[in-house]
């Protein structure tokens, strides 16, 4: 009798296990790609807080790129080609007056027509909305002299302005329809673009997955390669890789921590060095830590870091050591040896500056993007020359950036994606830049920047190189390595668009991603 | 019963009020704000200040809390600062996965745990020792790690179940169940251990009492003794554990939803907290607090049903 009761109870457990197995045999996962190229599933680690292009961050641009079309398309290899605009260029000299000629006969998915006045209304909306793109066109004036011409007069000179109107500019260039602009509240949860796809609101669950279906009125129908595109939000990198292994996801962002596992599972990968990670030596006047006000001390910090060792320890073979802030025009290979590892030189510079026994300073760091690991590695190296680096780790990345910019810390970890120097200036090194918490100003940097933004194509290279060399020599930063950005993809996806990205153009154009043959 | 309900009502209202005040204060006082998140690193100080004003973030904390509270009392939890969607709507879309996960894990833990516990109490041999081992292992294994192990075994190596994702019951009941198998086991395994041990101990105590010998002497079947009498008497401490576990399962959903990419409340609250979307954080905290309140009432009512003395009190 006793054993019969026990058997019954164990049978209950066994029944549940069998039921689970039976369920597993029911069918394939409904989210898996079907393998015939009709459905594409992309995994991203974060969902957008809103789908309004004016507020979408560049790292999440696919959410809007699928449904909106840019004025200028930047291909995966970085080349530019016509989008909603067929021609563009400066009017006159001085890099302030820019003009677009729009494509004729373009219709938005919600029925409106593309007009120059519509583009002006869009730019005016983005400028006043206050999203991260708005600063790029602060003070600019937009006019529509005729139905297909858009004139932009920038408040200050902007070289290569077409860059702002590729996918790089997200909100600026993802033109919203007149109906969308008339109802801005709807932009957060629905799409109003002239892009290759339209958000399927009924099939979408905000924050979990976003489903896009082809836009029947898209102006370039030949480049609609999928019957359905789903972006799946999977915050955990290991879960993303498991989803790729089990066939639920076709494309995801490259992650060096899982690269070996991905390779052994036969998943394709391509990455390019793009984000410099290191220290931002903020207190360049020495108001909090007098030692940092001395250029020799900041250079000593740079000489004390064995970049090759740090980069290999943290990123394995997926990063390159550097001392520079850009890989765009102005980047010079020889500058990467400017602070070749030399602890004796570091000690000598410290002694010369009056700090033979070193000094102590605090660095605001964050676990985000491996900031803490990088700062800890640097701290170990600086200790060798007598400098004590105290790390204050701030878990929340937003809190970290707010406190970093407030002037509370003499130095901070920095992870900054390479941009053209004329774009880096206003956010990285000019006196009003977000990453210049103490508003440091160097007349030579300001002078070179002023020359750069009005320079003609023949002068840009030399001025950029002079500017980057000055930034490196002043040692306002202690960059350590270029960390990678890139993609994982399965064999169901054609490799071309994903393996041709470069350090200057690390994000593949969504319209270039095709099914494998 | 009336006194029980009145006491429950008073303590519940008090609890909900305290939770809402604490959540609001802690989120609002944390460094950074939604305006900074929206503007990103390109925003100027002027734009930042203008946006703070526009979003009402410059208003005194008490004014902002009162606005939220007066809306909440009317059933309006406000709108997300970012998407503009009503918070009630956002939370409504996330309840399904979280409730499926929590109730699934609760049922899984209860059924397997009670079954193992009874079997172990009756056999006292190998099964008893096995229950101890399972309890120790269940309590020791971090559930996110177990989740990855299960995914590797049953989604990658043997492609039987999905590695991530959730399917609505209304879209496909069978796919809904498949999407929950691994997450439910991951979340519920710790509970199995707890319930099994509690059931084993409680049953062993009851089985050693004289009334069990008396029933056997009267010729009652072993099945009837175990399931109709002993289990009923042993169920009170098990109910307590289930009540506590139910509340704990909600906090466990944050990690499990992350591992299996389930679109539930756990992921929502993490995302909303990181972006300082206070109305959403407040809404989710309120839902969790209401669950605690309901769980407490349910435990009290079950006590009453199982124990006439408690009912009389």
XYZ file of N, CA, C and O in Angstrom, chain B residues 110-232:
492
model
N 4.599 23.563 -6.441
C 3.655 22.959 -5.494
C 3.422 21.486 -5.825
O 3.503 20.617 -4.938
N 3.154 21.205 -7.096
C 2.813 19.816 -7.471
C 4.024 18.893 -7.270
O 3.935 17.861 -6.595
N 5.155 19.290 -7.855
C 6.338 18.430 -7.748
C 6.841 18.389 -6.303
O 7.200 17.328 -5.771
N 6.845 19.541 -5.651
C 7.368 19.612 -4.291
C 6.530 18.796 -3.316
O 7.072 18.026 -2.512
N 5.210 18.941 -3.397
C 4.341 18.186 -2.486
C 4.455 16.688 -2.789
O 4.551 15.856 -1.861
N 4.480 16.354 -4.085
C 4.582 14.931 -4.447
C 5.873 14.323 -3.907
O 5.862 13.247 -3.280
N 6.969 15.015 -4.114
C 8.252 14.513 -3.622
C 8.268 14.446 -2.096
O 8.783 13.499 -1.484
N 7.689 15.466 -1.467
C 7.679 15.538 -0.001
C 6.897 14.394 0.619
O 7.348 13.763 1.583
N 5.733 14.113 0.037
C 4.905 13.015 0.574
C 5.622 11.674 0.372
O 5.728 10.850 1.296
N 6.130 11.501 -0.841
C 6.828 10.243 -1.132
C 8.003 10.054 -0.184
O 8.240 8.954 0.339
N 8.706 11.125 0.058
C 9.876 11.056 0.915
C 9.489 10.772 2.368
O 10.135 9.991 3.063
N 8.382 11.402 2.835
C 7.936 11.181 4.212
C 7.509 9.736 4.420
O 7.667 9.169 5.491
N 6.991 9.128 3.359
C 6.489 7.768 3.510
C 7.591 6.727 3.369
O 7.548 5.683 3.996
N 8.571 7.018 2.566
C 9.579 5.982 2.340
C 10.710 6.038 3.366
O 11.250 5.031 3.775
N 11.103 7.256 3.792
C 12.146 7.502 4.793
C 13.521 6.956 4.380
O 14.464 7.068 5.127
N 13.632 6.355 3.258
C 14.910 5.790 2.842
C 15.601 6.660 1.816
O 15.900 7.826 2.075
N 15.780 6.065 0.644
C 16.499 6.751 -0.415
C 15.831 8.082 -0.787
O 16.470 9.108 -0.953
N 14.472 8.031 -0.906
C 13.757 9.233 -1.338
C 13.927 10.378 -0.346
O 14.008 11.540 -0.712
N 13.979 10.022 0.951
C 14.154 11.048 1.983
C 15.493 11.741 1.802
O 15.586 12.976 1.835
N 16.511 10.937 1.584
C 17.849 11.514 1.387
C 17.884 12.316 0.077
O 18.481 13.393 0.001
N 17.233 11.757 -0.949
C 17.212 12.446 -2.240
C 16.540 13.806 -2.103
O 16.979 14.794 -2.701
N 15.469 13.861 -1.300
C 14.779 15.143 -1.107
C 15.711 16.158 -0.472
O 15.726 17.334 -0.836
N 16.500 15.682 0.510
C 17.462 16.596 1.145
C 18.460 17.128 0.123
O 18.772 18.320 0.105
N 18.969 16.205 -0.715
C 19.968 16.611 -1.717
C 19.344 17.612 -2.699
O 19.917 18.661 -3.016
N 18.108 17.269 -3.153
C 17.437 18.157 -4.111
C 17.195 19.530 -3.474
O 17.368 20.572 -4.096
N 16.799 19.522 -2.193
C 16.533 20.789 -1.504
C 17.780 21.652 -1.467
O 17.747 22.844 -1.737
N 18.888 20.997 -1.119
C 20.148 21.735 -1.009
C 20.567 22.276 -2.384
O 20.912 23.457 -2.529
N 20.453 21.389 -3.387
C 20.862 21.807 -4.734
C 19.944 22.906 -5.255
O 20.396 23.912 -5.799
N 18.640 22.720 -5.048
C 17.662 23.702 -5.538
C 17.876 25.064 -4.936
O 17.721 26.089 -5.591
N 18.232 25.078 -3.647
C 18.430 26.359 -2.972
C 19.772 26.978 -3.359
O 19.956 28.188 -3.252
N 20.720 26.128 -3.798
C 22.075 26.627 -4.065
C 22.268 27.102 -5.508
O 23.051 28.011 -5.755
N 21.576 26.478 -6.459
C 21.842 26.804 -7.871
C 21.234 28.164 -8.213
O 20.025 28.355 -8.063
N 22.048 29.087 -8.697
C 21.469 30.366 -9.152
C 20.555 30.104 -10.343
O 20.940 29.366 -11.256
N 19.347 30.684 -10.318
C 18.396 30.287 -11.370
C 18.797 30.755 -12.767
O 18.473 30.109 -13.755
N 19.560 31.868 -12.867
C 19.965 32.275 -14.222
C 20.942 31.256 -14.815
O 20.907 30.959 -16.007
N 21.793 30.674 -13.955
C 22.752 29.679 -14.423
C 22.026 28.410 -14.859
O 22.304 27.837 -15.908
N 21.063 28.006 -14.018
C 20.262 26.837 -14.381
C 19.557 27.082 -15.715
O 19.468 26.190 -16.568
N 19.071 28.310 -15.889
C 18.396 28.666 -17.135
C 19.287 28.435 -18.337
O 18.880 27.815 -19.326
N 20.532 28.903 -18.246
C 21.455 28.717 -19.376
C 21.745 27.237 -19.609
O 21.862 26.789 -20.753
N 21.862 26.458 -18.521
C 22.096 25.018 -18.678
C 20.929 24.360 -19.410
O 21.121 23.557 -20.332
N 19.708 24.707 -18.984
C 18.524 24.111 -19.618
C 18.434 24.503 -21.094
O 18.082 23.682 -21.946
N 18.752 25.767 -21.382
C 18.707 26.226 -22.777
C 19.729 25.455 -23.608
O 19.430 24.987 -24.713
N 20.937 25.317 -23.057
C 21.971 24.585 -23.794
C 21.520 23.142 -24.066
O 21.708 22.619 -25.176
N 20.886 22.529 -23.060
C 20.484 21.127 -23.214
C 19.272 20.972 -24.117
O 19.268 20.129 -25.017
N 18.237 21.788 -23.886
C 16.946 21.519 -24.556
C 16.581 22.487 -25.688
O 15.542 22.337 -26.312
N 17.414 23.478 -25.919
C 17.131 24.370 -27.058
C 18.257 24.352 -28.083
O 18.012 24.494 -29.269
N 19.503 24.147 -27.595
C 20.638 24.181 -28.518
C 21.071 22.761 -28.894
O 21.037 22.373 -30.064
N 21.457 21.957 -27.872
C 21.929 20.593 -28.165
C 20.788 19.723 -28.704
O 20.908 19.097 -29.757
N 19.695 19.686 -27.961
C 18.496 19.004 -28.456
C 17.501 20.104 -28.785
O 16.909 20.678 -27.871
N 17.321 20.439 -30.022
C 16.457 21.589 -30.349
C 14.971 21.280 -30.165
O 14.214 21.182 -31.122
N 14.570 21.127 -28.900
C 13.190 20.743 -28.609
C 12.319 21.922 -28.219
O 11.114 21.948 -28.476
N 12.917 22.913 -27.567
C 12.149 24.036 -27.046
C 12.832 25.345 -27.443
O 14.039 25.361 -27.695
N 12.072 26.444 -27.482
C 12.716 27.713 -27.868
C 13.697 28.197 -26.795
O 13.452 28.013 -25.599
N 14.805 28.809 -27.253
C 15.805 29.334 -26.309
C 15.316 30.611 -25.647
O 15.626 30.874 -24.485
N 14.593 31.407 -26.404
C 14.084 32.678 -25.874
C 12.711 32.946 -26.467
O 12.292 32.300 -27.415
N 12.032 33.937 -25.892
C 10.781 34.412 -26.477
C 9.539 33.911 -25.781
O 9.593 32.960 -24.985
N 8.438 34.578 -26.097
C 7.152 34.269 -25.467
C 6.061 34.364 -26.525
O 6.086 35.254 -27.378
N 5.124 33.426 -26.490
C 3.997 33.449 -27.416
C 2.721 33.601 -26.583
O 2.550 32.919 -25.572
N 1.857 34.514 -27.004
C 0.601 34.729 -26.271
C -0.282 33.478 -26.340
O -0.343 32.812 -27.385
N -0.987 33.208 -25.259
C -1.897 32.065 -25.213
C -2.935 32.162 -26.324
O -3.281 31.173 -26.970
N -3.408 33.388 -26.560
C -4.457 33.564 -27.571
C -3.934 33.323 -28.985
O -4.704 33.010 -29.890
N -2.626 33.466 -29.199
C -2.059 33.212 -30.526
C -1.916 31.712 -30.778
O -2.144 31.242 -31.888
N -1.467 30.997 -29.747
C -1.285 29.556 -29.899
C -1.082 28.940 -28.512
O -0.009 29.089 -27.921
N -2.079 28.248 -27.993
C -1.932 27.674 -26.644
C -0.733 26.734 -26.524
O -0.023 26.744 -25.521
N -0.481 25.936 -27.580
C 0.628 24.982 -27.459
C 1.975 25.706 -27.476
O 2.894 25.371 -26.725
N 2.091 26.742 -28.331
C 3.349 27.501 -28.365
C 3.544 28.306 -27.087
O 4.659 28.511 -26.629
N 2.428 28.784 -26.547
C 2.485 29.492 -25.259
C 3.094 28.565 -24.207
O 4.007 28.955 -23.477
N 2.607 27.333 -24.180
C 3.109 26.377 -23.192
C 4.580 26.043 -23.451
O 5.392 25.980 -22.521
N 4.924 25.857 -24.731
C 6.330 25.535 -25.058
C 7.264 26.657 -24.638
O 8.354 26.439 -24.138
N 6.805 27.905 -24.847
C 7.689 29.032 -24.519
C 7.886 29.170 -23.018
O 8.797 29.864 -22.576
N 7.012 28.496 -22.245
C 7.103 28.656 -20.787
C 7.794 27.494 -20.071
O 8.134 27.601 -18.896
N 7.988 26.369 -20.772
C 8.507 25.175 -20.082
C 9.837 25.460 -19.376
O 9.970 25.273 -18.150
N 10.814 25.937 -20.113
C 12.138 26.152 -19.515
C 12.125 27.296 -18.494
O 12.698 27.149 -17.399
N 11.489 28.446 -18.794
C 11.447 29.509 -17.778
C 10.758 29.082 -16.486
O 11.206 29.418 -15.386
N 9.664 28.317 -16.607
C 8.931 27.894 -15.401
C 9.798 26.957 -14.555
O 9.869 27.097 -13.329
N 10.469 26.024 -15.215
C 11.349 25.106 -14.461
C 12.466 25.904 -13.785
O 12.791 25.700 -12.616
N 13.024 26.861 -14.529
C 14.122 27.667 -13.981
C 13.675 28.447 -12.749
O 14.376 28.483 -11.725
N 12.513 29.082 -12.876
C 12.042 29.906 -11.758
C 11.533 29.036 -10.599
O 11.694 29.392 -9.438
N 10.955 27.876 -10.933
C 10.274 27.091 -9.909
C 11.140 26.076 -9.180
O 10.741 25.561 -8.128
N 12.343 25.793 -9.698
C 13.112 24.682 -9.135
C 13.499 24.920 -7.670
O 13.486 23.991 -6.854
N 13.808 26.170 -7.352
C 14.136 26.481 -5.951
C 12.936 26.222 -5.055
O 13.071 25.746 -3.921
N 11.745 26.518 -5.568
C 10.507 26.306 -4.808
C 10.217 24.839 -4.608
O 9.720 24.424 -3.554
N 10.530 24.019 -5.616
C 10.331 22.568 -5.489
C 11.081 22.061 -4.265
O 10.554 21.306 -3.430
N 12.332 22.509 -4.158
C 13.176 22.066 -3.051
C 12.573 22.474 -1.717
O 12.474 21.674 -0.766
N 12.135 23.723 -1.673
C 11.598 24.270 -0.428
C 10.314 23.545 -0.003
O 10.143 23.118 1.144
N 9.418 23.386 -0.970
C 8.118 22.761 -0.682
C 8.319 21.284 -0.317
O 7.682 20.758 0.600
N 9.214 20.612 -1.056
C 9.438 19.189 -0.796
C 9.920 18.982 0.639
O 9.432 18.093 1.353
N 10.841 19.808 1.060
C 11.387 19.644 2.413
C 10.323 19.972 3.463
O 10.170 19.259 4.454
N 9.593 21.058 3.218
C 8.540 21.452 4.166
C 7.470 20.364 4.253
O 7.010 19.991 5.336
N 7.085 19.832 3.095
C 6.047 18.798 3.064
C 6.539 17.536 3.777
O 5.805 16.927 4.573
N 7.772 17.146 3.497
C 8.330 15.941 4.122
C 8.313 16.070 5.656
O 7.834 15.182 6.374
N 8.787 17.207 6.144
C 8.851 17.409 7.602
C 7.456 17.444 8.208
O 7.194 16.825 9.248
N 6.563 18.178 7.558
C 5.220 18.339 8.081
C 4.458 16.999 8.053
O 3.771 16.624 9.011
N 4.615 16.273 6.965
C 3.950 14.974 6.840
C 4.507 13.970 7.853
O 3.758 13.193 8.457
N 5.821 13.994 8.028
C 6.441 13.050 8.971
C 5.891 13.269 10.380
O 5.601 12.313 11.114
N 5.736 14.545 10.739
C 5.173 14.858 12.073
C 3.770 14.299 12.195
O 3.411 13.657 13.180
N 2.945 14.544 11.173
C 1.547 14.093 11.223
C 1.464 12.564 11.246
O 0.674 11.981 11.978
N 2.300 11.927 10.438
C 2.240 10.460 10.340
C 2.643 9.774 11.646
O 2.296 8.607 11.875
N 3.379 10.510 12.482
C 3.806 9.894 13.744
C 2.754 10.064 14.854
O 2.928 9.563 15.959
N 1.667 10.802 14.543
C 0.652 11.037 15.588
C -0.300 9.833 15.721
O -0.462 9.048 14.774
N -0.963 9.770 16.882
C -1.781 8.580 17.198
C -2.993 8.431 16.298
O -3.436 7.334 16.007
N -3.568 9.572 15.855
C -4.803 9.460 15.073
C -4.578 8.679 13.768
O -5.487 8.042 13.244
N -3.325 8.689 13.293
C -3.035 7.945 12.062
C -3.109 6.440 12.352
O -3.721 5.684 11.585
N -2.525 6.031 13.501
C -2.601 4.607 13.885
C -4.055 4.194 14.077
O -4.462 3.091 13.694
N -4.815 5.136 14.681
C -6.220 4.824 14.936
C -6.970 4.600 13.628
O -7.782 3.670 13.498
N -6.687 5.449 12.631
C -7.385 5.293 11.351
C -6.976 3.990 10.660
O -7.793 3.323 10.036
N -5.691 3.670 10.784
C -5.231 2.404 10.178
C -5.940 1.222 10.846
O -6.354 0.266 10.182
N -6.076 1.351 12.183
C -6.728 0.279 12.938
C -8.182 0.125 12.523
O -8.747 -0.970 12.546
N -8.801 1.268 12.112
C -10.196 1.210 11.675
C -10.330 0.672 10.253
O -11.424 0.543 9.730
N -9.165 0.441 9.619
C -9.201 -0.171 8.285
C -9.287 0.811 7.136
O -9.591 0.428 6.004
N -9.058 2.087 7.425
C -9.080 3.061 6.323
C -7.925 2.791 5.362
O -6.841 2.378 5.790
N -8.165 3.041 4.117
C -7.088 2.787 3.138
C -5.957 3.793 3.345
O -6.176 4.928 3.779
N -4.734 3.346 2.987
C -3.557 4.216 3.142
C -3.718 5.479 2.296
O -3.337 6.576 2.703
N -4.302 5.302 1.125
C -4.521 6.448 0.225
C -5.413 7.484 0.889
O -5.148 8.683 0.843
N -6.482 7.019 1.498
C -7.432 7.923 2.154
C -6.778 8.611 3.341
O -6.961 9.810 3.563
N -5.984 7.846 4.110
C -5.312 8.430 5.287
C -4.358 9.542 4.855
O -4.387 10.652 5.385
N -3.561 9.234 3.837
C -2.538 10.202 3.412
C -3.164 11.441 2.801
O -2.874 12.576 3.184
N -4.054 11.226 1.811
C -4.533 12.379 1.037
C -5.701 13.111 1.688
O -5.832 14.317 1.539
N -6.592 12.410 2.408
C -7.779 13.071 2.950
C -7.561 13.604 4.353
O -8.230 14.539 4.771
N -6.664 13.008 5.101
C -6.521 13.425 6.500
C -5.153 14.019 6.804
O -5.056 15.168 7.249
N -4.105 13.234 6.584
C -2.753 13.685 6.971
C -2.322 14.912 6.165
O -1.858 15.912 6.722
N -2.527 14.842 4.848
C -2.094 15.960 4.002
C -2.836 17.244 4.366
O -2.260 18.333 4.386
N -4.138 17.106 4.670
C -4.917 18.291 5.032
C -4.339 18.940 6.290
O -4.200 20.158 6.380
